[in-house]
GROMACS .gro file of N, CA, C and O in nm:
model
  236
    1UNK      N    1  10.382   9.193   8.855
    1UNK     CA    2  10.379   9.327   8.747
    1UNK      C    3  10.458   9.457   8.809
    1UNK      O    4  10.559   9.526   8.790
    2UNK      N    5  10.415   9.481   8.966
    2UNK     CA    6  10.496   9.613   9.043
    2UNK      C    7  10.607   9.534   9.079
    2UNK      O    8  10.721   9.635   9.064
    3UNK      N    9  10.638   9.426   9.105
    3UNK     CA   10  10.816   9.411   9.160
    3UNK      C   11  10.853   9.433   9.022
    3UNK      O   12  11.007   9.481   9.019
    4UNK      N   13  10.873   9.389   8.904
    4UNK     CA   14  10.909   9.446   8.790
    4UNK      C   15  10.959   9.556   8.763
    4UNK      O   16  11.044   9.617   8.712
    5UNK      N   17  10.828   9.646   8.771
    5UNK     CA   18  10.828   9.796   8.764
    5UNK      C   19  10.947   9.855   8.857
    5UNK      O   20  11.053   9.904   8.831
    6UNK      N   21  10.911   9.822   8.992
    6UNK     CA   22  11.001   9.858   9.090
    6UNK      C   23  11.151   9.826   9.062
    6UNK      O   24  11.289   9.902   9.071
    7UNK      N   25  11.183   9.698   9.031
    7UNK     CA   26  11.337   9.652   8.994
    7UNK      C   27  11.361   9.721   8.868
    7UNK      O   28  11.541   9.748   8.899
    8UNK      N   29  11.315   9.735   8.767
    8UNK     CA   30  11.336   9.841   8.662
    8UNK      C   31  11.376   9.956   8.675
    8UNK      O   32  11.491  10.015   8.634
    9UNK      N   33  11.279  10.047   8.770
    9UNK     CA   34  11.321  10.141   8.809
    9UNK      C   35  11.467  10.171   8.861
    9UNK      O   36  11.531  10.264   8.860
   10UNK      N   37  11.473  10.076   8.960
   10UNK     CA   38  11.590  10.063   9.080
   10UNK      C   39  11.745  10.070   8.974
   10UNK      O   40  11.812  10.146   8.989
   11UNK      N   41  11.705   9.963   8.878
   11UNK     CA   42  11.834   9.983   8.787
   11UNK      C   43  11.846  10.093   8.693
   11UNK      O   44  11.987  10.098   8.643
   12UNK      N   45  11.712  10.190   8.653
   12UNK     CA   46  11.763  10.315   8.598
   12UNK      C   47  11.757  10.403   8.685
   12UNK      O   48  11.770  10.532   8.658
   13UNK      N   49  11.774  10.405   8.829
   13UNK     CA   50  11.800  10.480   8.932
   13UNK      C   51  11.676  10.608   8.971
   13UNK      O   52  11.686  10.706   8.906
   14UNK      N   53  11.539  10.532   8.917
   14UNK     CA   54  11.439  10.598   8.906
   14UNK      C   55  11.341  10.589   9.056
   14UNK      O   56  11.363  10.459   9.098
   15UNK      N   57  11.329  10.682   9.105
   15UNK     CA   58  11.239  10.672   9.231
   15UNK      C   59  11.087  10.609   9.179
   15UNK      O   60  11.046  10.713   9.101
   16UNK      N   61  11.058  10.529   9.281
   16UNK     CA   62  10.908  10.462   9.259
   16UNK      C   63  10.806  10.510   9.342
   16UNK      O   64  10.867  10.493   9.468
   17UNK      N   65  10.713  10.595   9.354
   17UNK     CA   66  10.634  10.613   9.425
   17UNK      C   67  10.438  10.568   9.403
   17UNK      O   68  10.403  10.563   9.284
   18UNK      N   69  10.428  10.453   9.486
   18UNK     CA   70  10.288  10.406   9.472
   18UNK      C   71  10.191  10.495   9.511
   18UNK      O   72  10.189  10.548   9.639
   19UNK      N   73  10.081  10.528   9.429
   19UNK     CA   74   9.998  10.584   9.453
   19UNK      C   75   9.862  10.532   9.496
   19UNK      O   76   9.839  10.445   9.443
   20UNK      N   77   9.768  10.574   9.596
   20UNK     CA   78   9.635  10.530   9.567
   20UNK      C   79   9.632  10.379   9.648
   20UNK      O   80   9.531  10.273   9.677
   21UNK      N   81   9.737  10.375   9.741
   21UNK     CA   82   9.721  10.281   9.875
   21UNK      C   83   9.643  10.279   9.950
   21UNK      O   84   9.623  10.390  10.012
   22UNK      N   85   9.527  10.199   9.968
   22UNK     CA   86   9.449  10.224  10.082
   22UNK      C   87   9.427  10.105  10.182
   22UNK      O   88   9.327  10.169  10.285
   23UNK      N   89   9.510  10.042  10.228
   23UNK     CA   90   9.530   9.936  10.326
   23UNK      C   91   9.628   9.888  10.347
   23UNK      O   92   9.759   9.903  10.261
   24UNK      N   93   9.653   9.841  10.458
   24UNK     CA   94   9.762   9.776  10.517
   24UNK      C   95   9.834   9.648  10.416
   24UNK      O   96   9.957   9.632  10.404
   25UNK      N   97   9.756   9.592  10.361
   25UNK     CA   98   9.773   9.423  10.295
   25UNK      C   99   9.830   9.514  10.162
   25UNK      O  100   9.959   9.442  10.128
   26UNK      N  101   9.806   9.614  10.107
   26UNK     CA  102   9.889   9.670   9.960
   26UNK      C  103   9.997   9.730  10.014
   26UNK      O  104  10.131   9.722   9.913
   27UNK      N  105  10.016   9.769  10.150
   27UNK     CA  106  10.156   9.851  10.236
   27UNK      C  107  10.259   9.740  10.201
   27UNK      O  108  10.380   9.707  10.143
   28UNK      N  109  10.228   9.624  10.245
   28UNK     CA  110  10.307   9.500  10.307
   28UNK      C  111  10.347   9.483  10.132
   28UNK      O  112  10.467   9.393  10.122
   29UNK      N  113  10.210   9.439  10.025
   29UNK     CA  114  10.290   9.423   9.920
   29UNK      C  115  10.383   9.463   9.858
   29UNK      O  116  10.526   9.443   9.795
   30UNK      N  117  10.378   9.607   9.866
   30UNK     CA  118  10.441   9.698   9.760
   30UNK      C  119  10.582   9.680   9.855
   30UNK      O  120  10.706   9.680   9.790
   31UNK      N  121  10.614   9.663   9.998
   31UNK     CA  122  10.716   9.670  10.063
   31UNK      C  123  10.799   9.534  10.001
   31UNK      O  124  10.932   9.537  10.019
   32UNK      N  125  10.710   9.407  10.008
   32UNK     CA  126  10.808   9.318   9.970
   32UNK      C  127  10.872   9.325   9.811
   32UNK      O  128  10.943   9.282   9.816
   33UNK      N  129  10.778   9.401   9.733
   33UNK     CA  130  10.847   9.421   9.613
   33UNK      C  131  10.967   9.539   9.603
   33UNK      O  132  11.035   9.532   9.494
   34UNK      N  133  10.971   9.616   9.728
   34UNK     CA  134  11.077   9.655   9.734
   34UNK      C  135  11.055   9.799   9.729
   34UNK      O  136  11.131   9.916   9.683
   35UNK      N  137  10.915   9.865   9.736
   35UNK     CA  138  10.858   9.973   9.679
   35UNK      C  139  10.874  10.080   9.832
   35UNK      O  140  10.824  10.000   9.897
   36UNK      N  141  10.975  10.204   9.813
   36UNK     CA  142  10.993  10.268   9.962
   36UNK      C  143  10.900  10.355   9.961
   36UNK      O  144  10.877  10.403  10.090
   37UNK      N  145  10.845  10.415   9.872
   37UNK     CA  146  10.724  10.587   9.872
   37UNK      C  147  10.574  10.509   9.860
   37UNK      O  148  10.608  10.470   9.711
   38UNK      N  149  10.496  10.553   9.945
   38UNK     CA  150  10.371  10.511   9.940
   38UNK      C  151  10.346  10.623   9.963
   38UNK      O  152  10.352  10.704  10.066
   39UNK      N  153  10.181  10.634   9.904
   39UNK     CA  154  10.102  10.736   9.929
   39UNK      C  155   9.934  10.709   9.900
   39UNK      O  156   9.936  10.590   9.839
   40UNK      N  157   9.871  10.769   9.993
   40UNK     CA  158   9.731  10.727   9.947
   40UNK      C  159   9.631  10.756  10.059
   40UNK      O  160   9.704  10.798  10.157
   41UNK      N  161   9.502  10.673  10.033
   41UNK     CA  162   9.404  10.685  10.150
   41UNK      C  163   9.458  10.681  10.273
   41UNK      O  164   9.375  10.666  10.390
   42UNK      N  165   9.523  10.548  10.276
   42UNK     CA  166   9.551  10.476  10.397
   42UNK      C  167   9.608  10.562  10.478
   42UNK      O  168   9.610  10.597  10.634
   43UNK      N  169   9.685  10.677  10.434
   43UNK     CA  170   9.747  10.750  10.517
   43UNK      C  171   9.690  10.881  10.554
   43UNK      O  172   9.666  10.979  10.649
   44UNK      N  173   9.624  10.916  10.439
   44UNK     CA  174   9.549  11.049  10.467
   44UNK      C  175   9.472  11.095  10.342
   44UNK      O  176   9.511  11.095  10.201
   45UNK      N  177   9.311  11.134  10.320
   45UNK     CA  178   9.306  11.185  10.253
   45UNK      C  179   9.363  11.319  10.145
   45UNK      O  180   9.465  11.362  10.226
   46UNK      N  181   9.311  11.382  10.046
   46UNK     CA  182   9.400  11.501   9.968
   46UNK      C  183   9.372  11.615  10.086
   46UNK      O  184   9.239  11.622  10.149
   47UNK      N  185   9.461  11.689  10.080
   47UNK     CA  186   9.452  11.789  10.183
   47UNK      C  187   9.474  11.934  10.133
   47UNK      O  188   9.566  11.944  10.042
   48UNK      N  189   9.424  12.063  10.156
   48UNK     CA  190   9.485  12.147  10.123
   48UNK      C  191   9.645  12.183  10.195
   48UNK      O  192   9.700  12.127  10.262
   49UNK      N  193   9.680  12.306  10.138
   49UNK     CA  194   9.821  12.317  10.187
   49UNK      C  195   9.837  12.360  10.363
   49UNK      O  196   9.882  12.301  10.449
   50UNK      N  197   9.724  12.450  10.400
   50UNK     CA  198   9.683  12.481  10.514
   50UNK      C  199   9.669  12.352  10.622
   50UNK      O  200   9.720  12.333  10.734
   51UNK      N  201   9.542  12.246  10.552
   51UNK     CA  202   9.489  12.132  10.616
   51UNK      C  203   9.649  12.058  10.645
   51UNK      O  204   9.629  11.976  10.761
   52UNK      N  205   9.728  12.020  10.548
   52UNK     CA  206   9.830  11.933  10.563
   52UNK      C  207   9.929  11.997  10.677
   52UNK      O  208   9.936  11.905  10.704
   53UNK      N  209   9.988  12.117  10.682
   53UNK     CA  210  10.051  12.149  10.798
   53UNK      C  211   9.981  12.121  10.916
   53UNK      O  212  10.043  12.087  11.006
   54UNK      N  213   9.881  12.106  10.952
   54UNK     CA  214   9.819  12.089  11.060
   54UNK      C  215   9.775  11.947  11.091
   54UNK      O  216   9.842  11.875  11.174
   55UNK      N  217   9.782  11.853  10.967
   55UNK     CA  218   9.766  11.714  10.984
   55UNK      C  219   9.939  11.693  11.000
   55UNK      O  220   9.958  11.608  11.108
   56UNK      N  221  10.027  11.751  10.955
   56UNK     CA  222  10.166  11.698  10.968
   56UNK      C  223  10.229  11.704  11.097
   56UNK      O  224  10.308  11.644  11.173
   57UNK      N  225  10.206  11.870  11.159
   57UNK     CA  226  10.218  11.894  11.290
   57UNK      C  227  10.154  11.811  11.376
   57UNK      O  228  10.234  11.824  11.517
   58UNK      N  229  10.098  11.763  11.352
   58UNK     CA  230  10.024  11.697  11.512
   58UNK      C  231  10.029  11.542  11.500
   58UNK      O  232   9.976  11.427  11.559
   59UNK      N  233  10.092  11.499  11.408
   59UNK     CA  234  10.185  11.361  11.394
   59UNK      C  235  10.299  11.336  11.487
   59UNK      O  236  10.400  11.374  11.457
   0.00000   0.00000   0.00000
C-alpha cells in the first residue's frame, strides 16, 4: 500500500511525507518504497517553536 501511494504521488509530482514513524524498521521500509520525507517520534516528540530551535541548533 505504501509503495503504491509513493509511486502514484511521484507520478503526480506530489511530495509524500510519512508521519508517525517510531522506529528504524519503519524508516527502512519507507525508504525502500521510495519515501524520502519522514517525521515522527523516532526523531523527536512534538516541540514548541522555542524548543524546536534549541533542539535544532544542538544537532
